[in-house]
């Protein structure tokens, strides 16, 4: 098959692993920088160009769209879709997962449990929103934040109000979330491919840090998910229309809670820790899906 990976950097671990996994299976793999793509749109003559050359259709497209380039990246993915290419994650599903508020709204509508979350625009409503989310401490999270950036732990109600007011002064959108004390600094990343979880790990924040992001010093451990956790990860991925996703979960007294669904999960940490061949699982999913189309 002819498969393309949409990625800014061919030397990234995840991009390189997908390239090698596909090549090993005998597929023709092309890596394309989606920011270098441009489109020509017209009746019966729409096309995508890269480096001055018109691209032919591919059997499959693997989007690896960076969070800061979601708008342009998904426009390119959408054009591939319009031209009949199979994209393992569609433009709509990528955009749905990147919009934190929207994704939580959609997941909640379909019965997925998560930390209680508040959102408001007017400063007059801040105090009431904070009270309805619950007692302090509370998590204050920027809608546009990634990898733990734009997250604050407010220890008191006064601190929470101050953070909200400060962010509103610069017109920033912020979520207020319930703090799950029993899981403080610990979460789970599950990689879903199709209809199964292919790898999972636990991330543990360093002492004094509530964010469990690896680049902030968190350590990782192998973990066996419960059947309920596996089902919730798969269901969350399917609800947002994704075929490949990294689902972040948290264990709580009331059961597993979904924190976020990532449409371009990194493979390095979880593959090296667990020994799982996530890249190979993605190629297998593509083979099976394209075969039946």
PDB file of N, CA and C in Angstrom, residues 195-236:
ATOM      1  N   UNK A 195     -10.467  -0.972  18.114  1.00  0.00           N
ATOM      2  CA  UNK A 195     -11.380  -1.341  19.194  1.00  0.00           C
ATOM      3  C   UNK A 195     -10.674  -2.037  20.356  1.00  0.00           C
ATOM      4  N   UNK A 196      -9.372  -1.722  20.549  1.00  0.00           N
ATOM      5  CA  UNK A 196      -8.676  -2.336  21.674  1.00  0.00           C
ATOM      6  C   UNK A 196      -7.589  -1.426  22.233  1.00  0.00           C
ATOM      7  N   UNK A 197      -7.289  -1.625  23.497  1.00  0.00           N
ATOM      8  CA  UNK A 197      -6.165  -0.941  24.134  1.00  0.00           C
ATOM      9  C   UNK A 197      -4.922  -1.773  23.861  1.00  0.00           C
ATOM     10  N   UNK A 198      -3.909  -1.166  23.235  1.00  0.00           N
ATOM     11  CA  UNK A 198      -2.712  -1.925  22.849  1.00  0.00           C
ATOM     12  C   UNK A 198      -1.548  -1.701  23.808  1.00  0.00           C
ATOM     13  N   UNK A 199      -1.640  -0.680  24.670  1.00  0.00           N
ATOM     14  CA  UNK A 199      -0.576  -0.424  25.643  1.00  0.00           C
ATOM     15  C   UNK A 199      -1.098   0.542  26.698  1.00  0.00           C
ATOM     16  N   UNK A 200      -0.541   0.459  27.894  1.00  0.00           N
ATOM     17  CA  UNK A 200      -0.944   1.369  28.971  1.00  0.00           C
ATOM     18  C   UNK A 200       0.209   1.557  29.937  1.00  0.00           C
ATOM     19  N   UNK A 201       0.286   2.746  30.525  1.00  0.00           N
ATOM     20  CA  UNK A 201       1.300   3.009  31.535  1.00  0.00           C
ATOM     21  C   UNK A 201       0.752   3.993  32.562  1.00  0.00           C
ATOM     22  N   UNK A 202       1.357   3.959  33.724  1.00  0.00           N
ATOM     23  CA  UNK A 202       1.014   4.878  34.798  1.00  0.00           C
ATOM     24  C   UNK A 202       2.091   5.944  34.902  1.00  0.00           C
ATOM     25  N   UNK A 203       1.678   7.216  35.066  1.00  0.00           N
ATOM     26  CA  UNK A 203       2.620   8.316  35.191  1.00  0.00           C
ATOM     27  C   UNK A 203       2.508   8.909  36.587  1.00  0.00           C
ATOM     28  N   UNK A 204       3.644   9.050  37.247  1.00  0.00           N
ATOM     29  CA  UNK A 204       3.672   9.496  38.638  1.00  0.00           C
ATOM     30  C   UNK A 204       4.482  10.779  38.738  1.00  0.00           C
ATOM     31  N   UNK A 205       3.848  11.840  39.205  1.00  0.00           N
ATOM     32  CA  UNK A 205       4.511  13.137  39.312  1.00  0.00           C
ATOM     33  C   UNK A 205       5.566  13.112  40.410  1.00  0.00           C
ATOM     34  N   UNK A 206       6.629  13.916  40.263  1.00  0.00           N
ATOM     35  CA  UNK A 206       7.636  14.009  41.326  1.00  0.00           C
ATOM     36  C   UNK A 206       7.039  14.648  42.580  1.00  0.00           C
ATOM     37  N   UNK A 207       7.696  14.481  43.702  1.00  0.00           N
ATOM     38  CA  UNK A 207       7.223  15.032  44.967  1.00  0.00           C
ATOM     39  C   UNK A 207       7.069  16.550  44.850  1.00  0.00           C
ATOM     40  N   UNK A 208       5.931  17.045  45.309  1.00  0.00           N
ATOM     41  CA  UNK A 208       5.673  18.472  45.267  1.00  0.00           C
ATOM     42  C   UNK A 208       5.045  18.959  43.981  1.00  0.00           C
ATOM     43  N   UNK A 209       4.807  18.062  43.020  1.00  0.00           N
ATOM     44  CA  UNK A 209       4.226  18.423  41.727  1.00  0.00           C
ATOM     45  C   UNK A 209       2.932  17.643  41.528  1.00  0.00           C
ATOM     46  N   UNK A 210       1.854  18.337  41.101  1.00  0.00           N
ATOM     47  CA  UNK A 210       0.580  17.649  40.891  1.00  0.00           C
ATOM     48  C   UNK A 210       0.379  17.235  39.440  1.00  0.00           C
ATOM     49  N   UNK A 211       1.243  17.736  38.527  1.00  0.00           N
ATOM     50  CA  UNK A 211       1.135  17.400  37.115  1.00  0.00           C
ATOM     51  C   UNK A 211       2.011  16.196  36.794  1.00  0.00           C
ATOM     52  N   UNK A 212       1.414  15.214  36.133  1.00  0.00           N
ATOM     53  CA  UNK A 212       2.126  13.953  35.886  1.00  0.00           C
ATOM     54  C   UNK A 212       2.695  13.875  34.475  1.00  0.00           C
ATOM     55  N   UNK A 213       3.069  15.013  33.918  1.00  0.00           N
ATOM     56  CA  UNK A 213       3.668  15.025  32.582  1.00  0.00           C
ATOM     57  C   UNK A 213       5.119  14.560  32.658  1.00  0.00           C
ATOM     58  N   UNK A 214       5.498  13.667  31.743  1.00  0.00           N
ATOM     59  CA  UNK A 214       6.839  13.087  31.768  1.00  0.00           C
ATOM     60  C   UNK A 214       7.912  14.159  31.615  1.00  0.00           C
ATOM     61  N   UNK A 215       7.662  15.158  30.744  1.00  0.00           N
ATOM     62  CA  UNK A 215       8.676  16.180  30.530  1.00  0.00           C
ATOM     63  C   UNK A 215       8.850  17.087  31.747  1.00  0.00           C
ATOM     64  N   UNK A 216       7.965  16.955  32.743  1.00  0.00           N
ATOM     65  CA  UNK A 216       8.111  17.692  33.996  1.00  0.00           C
ATOM     66  C   UNK A 216       8.735  16.832  35.093  1.00  0.00           C
ATOM     67  N   UNK A 217       9.258  15.700  34.705  1.00  0.00           N
ATOM     68  CA  UNK A 217       9.959  14.861  35.668  1.00  0.00           C
ATOM     69  C   UNK A 217       9.177  13.685  36.195  1.00  0.00           C
ATOM     70  N   UNK A 218       8.000  13.444  35.666  1.00  0.00           N
ATOM     71  CA  UNK A 218       7.202  12.309  36.124  1.00  0.00           C
ATOM     72  C   UNK A 218       7.876  10.996  35.727  1.00  0.00           C
ATOM     73  N   UNK A 219       7.706   9.992  36.558  1.00  0.00           N
ATOM     74  CA  UNK A 219       8.208   8.654  36.252  1.00  0.00           C
ATOM     75  C   UNK A 219       7.066   7.799  35.713  1.00  0.00           C
ATOM     76  N   UNK A 220       7.413   6.745  34.992  1.00  0.00           N
ATOM     77  CA  UNK A 220       6.388   5.887  34.401  1.00  0.00           C
ATOM     78  C   UNK A 220       6.531   4.454  34.914  1.00  0.00           C
ATOM     79  N   UNK A 221       5.404   3.777  34.998  1.00  0.00           N
ATOM     80  CA  UNK A 221       5.367   2.381  35.435  1.00  0.00           C
ATOM     81  C   UNK A 221       4.377   1.611  34.581  1.00  0.00           C
ATOM     82  N   UNK A 222       4.679   0.336  34.384  1.00  0.00           N
ATOM     83  CA  UNK A 222       3.734  -0.545  33.699  1.00  0.00           C
ATOM     84  C   UNK A 222       2.506  -0.708  34.592  1.00  0.00           C
ATOM     85  N   UNK A 223       1.341  -0.781  33.989  1.00  0.00           N
ATOM     86  CA  UNK A 223       0.110  -0.957  34.752  1.00  0.00           C
ATOM     87  C   UNK A 223      -0.847  -1.850  33.972  1.00  0.00           C
ATOM     88  N   UNK A 224      -1.567  -2.683  34.686  1.00  0.00           N
ATOM     89  CA  UNK A 224      -2.609  -3.508  34.083  1.00  0.00           C
ATOM     90  C   UNK A 224      -3.949  -2.816  34.300  1.00  0.00           C
ATOM     91  N   UNK A 225      -4.624  -2.499  33.215  1.00  0.00           N
ATOM     92  CA  UNK A 225      -5.918  -1.838  33.324  1.00  0.00           C
ATOM     93  C   UNK A 225      -7.006  -2.837  33.699  1.00  0.00           C
ATOM     94  N   UNK A 226      -8.014  -2.335  34.407  1.00  0.00           N
ATOM     95  CA  UNK A 226      -9.198  -3.147  34.653  1.00  0.00           C
ATOM     96  C   UNK A 226     -10.022  -3.196  33.374  1.00  0.00           C
ATOM     97  N   UNK A 227     -10.937  -4.125  33.299  1.00  0.00           N
ATOM     98  CA  UNK A 227     -11.801  -4.218  32.116  1.00  0.00           C
ATOM     99  C   UNK A 227     -12.619  -2.956  31.965  1.00  0.00           C
ATOM    100  N   UNK A 228     -13.051  -2.378  33.082  1.00  0.00           N
ATOM    101  CA  UNK A 228     -13.829  -1.135  33.026  1.00  0.00           C
ATOM    102  C   UNK A 228     -12.990   0.004  32.444  1.00  0.00           C
ATOM    103  N   UNK A 229     -11.727   0.092  32.854  1.00  0.00           N
ATOM    104  CA  UNK A 229     -10.850   1.143  32.340  1.00  0.00           C
ATOM    105  C   UNK A 229     -10.601   0.970  30.843  1.00  0.00           C
ATOM    106  N   UNK A 230     -10.389  -0.266  30.417  1.00  0.00           N
ATOM    107  CA  UNK A 230     -10.207  -0.520  28.985  1.00  0.00           C
ATOM    108  C   UNK A 230     -11.441  -0.100  28.195  1.00  0.00           C
ATOM    109  N   UNK A 231     -12.615  -0.485  28.691  1.00  0.00           N
ATOM    110  CA  UNK A 231     -13.857  -0.165  27.984  1.00  0.00           C
ATOM    111  C   UNK A 231     -14.083   1.341  27.898  1.00  0.00           C
ATOM    112  N   UNK A 232     -13.769   2.059  28.976  1.00  0.00           N
ATOM    113  CA  UNK A 232     -13.960   3.514  28.978  1.00  0.00           C
ATOM    114  C   UNK A 232     -12.994   4.179  28.006  1.00  0.00           C
ATOM    115  N   UNK A 233     -11.755   3.710  27.949  1.00  0.00           N
ATOM    116  CA  UNK A 233     -10.774   4.273  27.021  1.00  0.00           C
ATOM    117  C   UNK A 233     -11.222   4.062  25.577  1.00  0.00           C
ATOM    118  N   UNK A 234     -11.679   2.863  25.265  1.00  0.00           N
ATOM    119  CA  UNK A 234     -12.138   2.545  23.906  1.00  0.00           C
ATOM    120  C   UNK A 234     -13.393   3.355  23.557  1.00  0.00           C
ATOM    121  N   UNK A 235     -14.336   3.411  24.496  1.00  0.00           N
ATOM    122  CA  UNK A 235     -15.580   4.143  24.256  1.00  0.00           C
ATOM    123  C   UNK A 235     -15.311   5.630  24.031  1.00  0.00           C
ATOM    124  N   UNK A 236     -14.423   6.213  24.827  1.00  0.00           N
ATOM    125  CA  UNK A 236     -14.093   7.638  24.689  1.00  0.00           C
ATOM    126  C   UNK A 236     -13.486   7.923  23.328  1.00  0.00           C
TER     127      UNK A 236
END
